[in-house]
Amino acid sequence: MILGTAAHPFRPFEDWIRVVHLVEELGYGMTCQSANPLSRGDAYVELGVAARETKHLLLATTVAVPAPANPAVMAASIATVNQISDGRAVLGMGRGTATARMIGERGLTTAGLEEHVTAVRALLAGHEVDWHETPLRLGWLDREPPPVILAAYGPKTLRMAGRCADGVLIASAVRGRVLREAIRTVRTAAREAGRDPAELAIWVMGRASVGDDADESLGDLKAILAGAGRQLDERDPDLGEDLRPALAELKNRYVEADHVVPGGANDALIDELGLVDYLAGRFAITGTPKECRDQLQELADLGVDCVFLNGAMRNEERMIVSMADRVGVSFQAKADLAESATP
């Protein structure tokens, strides 16, 4: 299992590419760039530059939103990065409802997203695709296609990833029962579609911080955990009845001006509402170096292939260095446990 990380996507390109070099020097296996056109420049162009300036890192979009583009546009963009990087590109795709709304488009339906994923994968494999009665084919491809990793939160999208993608980026949890159930859902869907679940890449996303004790490690993460809590559905089946009122209060009182800003009002809010332990246990890799290593080893033993770590805004470089130096950036699954994790 590899770890991946990156500079915050809102940073200027010069900062982002400098951190890309740092990530590779520290031994991480993946870095990525946001594909939101309103928050920064073209992700594919920037990843193409990173392809020229790195040797080993996987280079991923997190995540590219297909609506309303023709699938050949996205396929050609990531295939170009794949050419430049000698096969190290990864296309992270997602429904991207919020991003679509920001650019004045409607987010894709579940059926529309599956149609796009299927078409993009076929185009990247060199096949001809009939798109709205027009034949499409990328005739210039000359290497193995990059994998398409579908970001998924709820059960419908998790099942879709199992049916039609090369892998899944699980966004609903990085630890605990929710994560185990999500992995089970993806693998079951793959098997039902006649695919080998073992060939499906499992990626997870987690907020990360390491310290000498729990208080120190959580200090940087409370703002980003508050942001994760704000996105939770109050009907989420993992939430106990005691937490639902607190989550509703978080949504009502959340300060948008302090969104993911360390030391802002939302830090104190999740402390006041008693949500810190739940949110950290679901969404974060955090604690002492040993505790972080144990959490990551558990993921490796579940069969996770890549953990994408992000840290608090303005402090992500400290997280990137401290996780590499104090925790490690590669974990090997225990064979007996990895086999038993596959349903």
Coordinates of C-alpha atoms in Angstrom, one line a residue:
M1 CA 0.0 0.0 0.0
I2 CA 1.3 3.4 -0.9
L3 CA 0.6 6.8 0.5
G4 CA -0.2 9.9 -1.6
T5 CA -0.4 13.6 -0.7
A6 CA -0.2 17.0 -2.3
A7 CA -0.1 20.7 -1.6
H8 CA -3.5 22.4 -1.1
P9 CA -5.0 22.9 -4.6
F10 CA -5.6 26.6 -4.0
R11 CA -1.9 27.3 -3.8
P12 CA -0.1 29.0 -6.8
F13 CA 1.4 26.5 -9.3
E14 CA 4.9 27.3 -8.2
D15 CA 4.1 26.2 -4.6
W16 CA 2.3 23.1 -5.8
I17 CA 5.1 21.9 -8.1
R18 CA 7.7 22.6 -5.3
V19 CA 5.6 20.3 -3.0
V20 CA 5.4 17.7 -5.7
H21 CA 9.2 17.5 -5.7
L22 CA 9.1 17.2 -1.9
V23 CA 6.5 14.5 -2.0
E24 CA 8.7 12.4 -4.4
E25 CA 11.9 13.0 -2.4
L26 CA 10.2 11.7 0.8
G27 CA 9.2 8.5 -0.9
Y28 CA 5.4 9.0 -1.3
G29 CA 3.8 7.0 -4.2
M30 CA 1.2 9.5 -5.5
T31 CA 0.4 13.1 -5.8
C32 CA -2.6 14.8 -7.4
Q33 CA -4.2 18.0 -8.5
S34 CA -7.7 19.4 -8.3
A35 CA -9.7 19.6 -11.5
N36 CA -11.9 22.5 -10.6
P37 CA -11.4 25.2 -13.3
L38 CA -12.6 28.0 -11.0
S39 CA -10.2 27.2 -8.2
R40 CA -7.0 27.0 -10.3
G41 CA -5.5 26.4 -13.7
D42 CA -5.8 23.3 -15.9
A43 CA -5.0 20.2 -13.9
Y44 CA -3.9 18.2 -16.9
V45 CA -1.4 20.8 -17.9
E46 CA 0.0 21.0 -14.4
L47 CA 0.2 17.2 -14.1
G48 CA 2.0 17.2 -17.5
V49 CA 4.7 19.5 -16.0
A50 CA 4.9 17.3 -13.0
A51 CA 5.3 14.3 -15.3
R52 CA 8.5 15.9 -16.8
E53 CA 9.9 16.7 -13.4
T54 CA 9.3 13.5 -11.5
K55 CA 10.3 9.9 -12.0
H56 CA 8.2 7.6 -9.8
L57 CA 5.0 9.3 -8.6
L58 CA 1.6 8.4 -9.8
L59 CA -0.1 11.6 -11.0
A60 CA -3.8 11.8 -10.4
T61 CA -6.7 14.1 -10.8
T62 CA -8.9 14.5 -7.7
V63 CA -11.4 14.6 -9.1
A64 CA -12.3 15.4 -12.7
V65 CA -16.0 16.1 -13.3
P66 CA -17.3 14.9 -16.6
A67 CA -20.4 17.1 -17.0
P68 CA -21.0 18.4 -19.6
A69 CA -17.9 17.5 -21.6
N70 CA -17.7 14.9 -24.3
P71 CA -15.8 11.9 -22.9
A72 CA -13.2 12.1 -25.6
V73 CA -12.0 15.4 -24.1
M74 CA -11.3 14.0 -20.7
A75 CA -9.9 10.8 -22.1
A76 CA -7.5 12.7 -24.4
S77 CA -6.3 15.0 -21.6
I78 CA -5.4 12.2 -19.1
A79 CA -4.0 10.1 -22.0
T80 CA -1.6 12.9 -22.8
V81 CA -0.4 13.0 -19.2
N82 CA 0.0 9.3 -19.4
Q83 CA 2.2 9.6 -22.5
I84 CA 4.4 12.3 -20.9
S85 CA 4.8 10.4 -17.6
D86 CA 5.5 7.1 -19.3
G87 CA 2.4 5.4 -17.8
R88 CA 2.1 7.1 -14.4
A89 CA -1.3 8.9 -14.9
V90 CA -4.4 8.1 -12.9
L91 CA -7.8 9.6 -13.8
G92 CA -9.8 10.3 -10.7
M93 CA -13.4 10.9 -11.7
G94 CA -16.4 11.9 -9.7
R95 CA -20.0 13.1 -9.9
G96 CA -18.7 16.6 -8.7
T97 CA -22.2 18.0 -8.0
A98 CA -20.7 21.1 -6.2
T99 CA -18.1 21.7 -9.0
A100 CA -20.7 21.4 -11.7
R101 CA -23.0 23.8 -9.9
M102 CA -20.1 26.3 -9.6
I103 CA -19.5 26.3 -13.4
G104 CA -23.2 26.6 -14.1
E105 CA -23.9 23.0 -15.1
R106 CA -26.0 20.3 -13.7
G107 CA -24.3 17.4 -12.1
L108 CA -24.7 14.0 -13.8
T109 CA -27.3 11.5 -12.8
T110 CA -26.0 8.2 -11.6
A111 CA -26.8 6.7 -15.0
G112 CA -25.1 9.6 -16.8
L113 CA -21.9 9.2 -14.7
E114 CA -21.8 5.5 -15.4
E115 CA -22.2 6.2 -19.1
H116 CA -19.2 8.6 -18.9
V117 CA -17.0 6.3 -16.9
T118 CA -17.7 3.4 -19.3
A119 CA -17.0 5.6 -22.4
V120 CA -13.8 7.1 -21.0
R121 CA -12.4 3.7 -20.1
A122 CA -13.3 2.3 -23.5
L123 CA -11.6 5.3 -25.3
L124 CA -8.5 5.0 -23.1
A125 CA -8.3 1.3 -24.1
G126 CA -8.2 2.3 -27.8
H127 CA -11.8 1.2 -28.6
E128 CA -14.3 3.0 -30.7
V129 CA -17.2 4.5 -28.8
D130 CA -20.6 5.5 -30.2
W131 CA -21.4 8.8 -28.4
H132 CA -24.7 10.3 -29.3
E133 CA -24.6 8.6 -32.7
T134 CA -21.1 9.8 -33.4
P135 CA -18.2 7.3 -33.5
L136 CA -15.2 8.4 -31.3
R137 CA -11.8 6.8 -31.2
L138 CA -8.4 8.1 -29.9
G139 CA -6.3 6.7 -32.7
W140 CA -3.0 8.0 -31.4
L141 CA -2.7 6.0 -28.2
D142 CA 0.3 3.7 -28.0
R143 CA 0.5 2.5 -24.4
E144 CA -1.5 0.8 -21.6
P145 CA -4.4 2.9 -20.5
P146 CA -4.3 4.8 -17.2
P147 CA -6.7 3.5 -14.6
V148 CA -10.0 5.3 -13.9
I149 CA -10.6 5.7 -10.2
L150 CA -14.2 6.7 -9.3
A151 CA -14.7 8.8 -6.2
A152 CA -17.7 7.4 -4.3
Y153 CA -19.5 8.3 -1.1
G154 CA -22.9 6.6 -1.0
P155 CA -23.8 3.0 -1.9
K156 CA -25.1 3.7 -5.4
T157 CA -21.8 5.2 -6.5
L158 CA -19.8 2.5 -4.7
R159 CA -21.7 -0.2 -6.5
M160 CA -21.1 1.7 -9.8
A161 CA -17.4 1.8 -9.2
G162 CA -17.4 -2.0 -8.7
R163 CA -19.3 -2.5 -12.0
C164 CA -17.5 -0.2 -14.3
A165 CA -14.3 1.6 -13.0
D166 CA -10.7 0.4 -12.5
G167 CA -10.9 1.4 -8.8
V168 CA -12.7 3.5 -6.2
L169 CA -11.7 6.4 -4.1
I170 CA -13.8 6.0 -0.9
A171 CA -14.6 9.4 0.5
S172 CA -17.1 8.3 3.3
A173 CA -14.5 7.1 5.8
V174 CA -10.9 6.2 6.3
R175 CA -11.4 3.9 9.2
G176 CA -14.0 1.9 11.0
R177 CA -17.3 0.1 10.1
V178 CA -18.2 2.6 7.4
L179 CA -15.0 2.0 5.5
R180 CA -15.2 -1.8 5.8
E181 CA -18.8 -1.8 4.6
A182 CA -17.9 0.5 1.6
I183 CA -15.1 -1.9 0.6
R184 CA -17.5 -4.9 0.9
T185 CA -20.1 -3.1 -1.3
V186 CA -17.6 -2.3 -4.1
R187 CA -16.2 -5.8 -4.1
T188 CA -19.6 -7.4 -4.1
A189 CA -20.7 -5.3 -7.0
A190 CA -17.6 -6.2 -9.0
R191 CA -18.3 -9.9 -8.4
E192 CA -21.9 -9.5 -9.4
A193 CA -20.8 -7.8 -12.6
G194 CA -18.6 -10.8 -13.4
R195 CA -15.3 -9.0 -12.5
D196 CA -12.5 -10.1 -10.3
P197 CA -12.8 -8.0 -7.1
A198 CA -9.0 -8.4 -6.5
E199 CA -8.3 -6.4 -9.6
L200 CA -10.2 -3.4 -8.4
A201 CA -8.0 -0.7 -6.9
I202 CA -9.1 0.5 -3.5
W203 CA -8.1 4.1 -2.6
V204 CA -9.2 5.9 0.5
M205 CA -8.9 9.6 1.5
G206 CA -8.0 10.7 5.0
R207 CA -7.1 13.8 6.9
A208 CA -3.8 13.3 8.6
S209 CA -1.7 14.6 11.5
V210 CA 0.9 13.0 13.8
G211 CA 2.0 14.3 17.2
D212 CA 3.4 13.3 20.5
D213 CA -0.1 12.9 21.9
A214 CA -3.8 13.0 20.8
D215 CA -4.3 16.7 21.6
E216 CA -1.2 17.8 19.6
S217 CA -2.1 15.7 16.6
L218 CA -5.8 16.8 16.6
G219 CA -4.9 20.5 16.9
D220 CA -4.2 20.9 13.2
L221 CA -7.2 18.8 12.1
K222 CA -10.2 20.2 13.9
A223 CA -11.1 22.7 11.2
I224 CA -10.9 20.2 8.4
L225 CA -12.8 17.6 10.5
A226 CA -15.5 20.2 11.0
G227 CA -15.7 20.6 7.3
A228 CA -16.1 16.9 6.9
G229 CA -18.9 16.9 9.5
R230 CA -20.7 19.6 7.8
Q231 CA -21.0 17.4 4.7
L232 CA -22.5 14.4 6.6
D233 CA -26.1 13.6 6.1
E234 CA -28.0 13.7 9.4
R235 CA -29.7 10.4 8.3
D236 CA -26.3 8.7 7.9
P237 CA -26.9 5.2 9.4
D238 CA -23.5 5.3 11.2
L239 CA -24.6 8.2 13.3
G240 CA -26.0 7.3 16.7
E241 CA -29.1 9.1 18.0
D242 CA -26.9 11.1 20.4
L243 CA -24.9 12.6 17.6
R244 CA -27.7 13.6 15.2
P245 CA -28.7 16.7 17.1
A246 CA -25.0 17.8 17.5
L247 CA -24.5 17.3 13.7
A248 CA -27.6 19.4 13.0
E249 CA -26.3 22.1 15.3
L250 CA -22.9 22.0 13.5
K251 CA -24.6 22.6 10.1
N252 CA -26.7 25.5 11.5
R253 CA -23.8 27.3 13.2
Y254 CA -21.0 26.5 10.8
V255 CA -19.0 29.6 9.9
E256 CA -18.3 29.5 6.1
A257 CA -15.7 32.3 6.4
D258 CA -13.6 29.9 8.6
H259 CA -14.1 26.8 6.4
V260 CA -11.1 24.5 7.0
V261 CA -9.1 27.4 8.6
P262 CA -7.1 26.2 11.6
G263 CA -7.9 28.0 14.8
G264 CA -11.2 29.4 13.5
A265 CA -14.6 29.3 15.0
N266 CA -15.4 25.8 13.7
D267 CA -12.6 24.3 15.7
A268 CA -14.2 25.3 18.9
L269 CA -17.6 24.4 17.6
I270 CA -16.9 20.7 17.2
D271 CA -15.3 20.7 20.6
E272 CA -18.4 22.3 22.2
L273 CA -20.7 19.8 20.4
G274 CA -18.7 16.7 21.4
L275 CA -18.1 15.7 17.7
V276 CA -14.2 15.6 17.7
D277 CA -13.8 11.9 18.6
Y278 CA -16.4 10.7 16.2
L279 CA -15.2 12.7 13.2
A280 CA -11.5 11.9 13.9
G281 CA -12.3 8.2 14.2
R282 CA -14.1 8.2 10.9
F283 CA -12.2 10.6 8.7
A284 CA -8.6 10.9 10.1
I285 CA -5.3 9.1 10.5
T286 CA -4.1 10.8 13.6
G287 CA -2.3 10.2 16.9
T288 CA 1.2 9.3 18.0
P289 CA 3.5 7.8 15.3
K290 CA 2.7 4.3 16.6
E291 CA -1.0 5.0 16.5
C292 CA -0.8 6.3 13.0
R293 CA 1.3 3.3 11.9
D294 CA -1.3 0.9 13.4
Q295 CA -4.1 2.7 11.6
L296 CA -2.3 2.6 8.3
Q297 CA -1.4 -1.0 8.8
E298 CA -5.0 -1.9 9.4
L299 CA -5.8 -0.3 6.0
A300 CA -3.1 -2.3 4.3
D301 CA -4.5 -5.5 5.8
L302 CA -8.0 -4.6 4.5
G303 CA -6.5 -4.6 1.0
V304 CA -6.4 -0.8 0.5
D305 CA -3.9 0.1 -2.3
C306 CA -3.5 3.8 -1.8
V307 CA -4.2 6.3 1.0
F308 CA -4.5 9.9 0.0
L309 CA -3.6 12.1 2.9
N310 CA -4.5 15.7 3.2
G311 CA -3.7 18.1 6.1
A312 CA -4.8 21.4 7.4
M313 CA -4.7 24.3 5.1
R314 CA -1.4 26.2 5.5
N315 CA 0.1 23.3 7.5
E316 CA 0.0 20.6 4.9
E317 CA 3.8 20.6 4.3
R318 CA 4.4 20.0 8.0
M319 CA 2.0 17.1 7.8
I320 CA 3.7 15.7 4.6
V321 CA 7.2 15.8 6.2
S322 CA 6.2 14.6 9.7
M323 CA 4.1 11.6 8.3
A324 CA 7.1 10.6 6.1
D325 CA 9.7 11.0 8.9
R326 CA 7.8 9.7 11.9
V327 CA 5.2 7.2 10.4
G328 CA 6.4 6.0 7.0
V329 CA 5.0 6.1 3.5
S330 CA 4.7 2.4 2.5
F331 CA 2.9 -0.5 4.2
Q332 CA 2.8 -4.1 3.3
A333 CA -0.4 -6.1 3.9
K334 CA -0.1 -9.2 6.1
A335 CA -0.9 -11.9 3.5
D336 CA -3.4 -13.9 5.7
L337 CA -5.3 -10.8 6.7
A338 CA -5.4 -9.4 3.2
E339 CA -6.9 -12.6 1.9
S340 CA -9.5 -12.8 4.6
A341 CA -10.5 -9.2 3.9
T342 CA -11.9 -10.2 0.5
P343 CA -15.5 -11.3 0.8

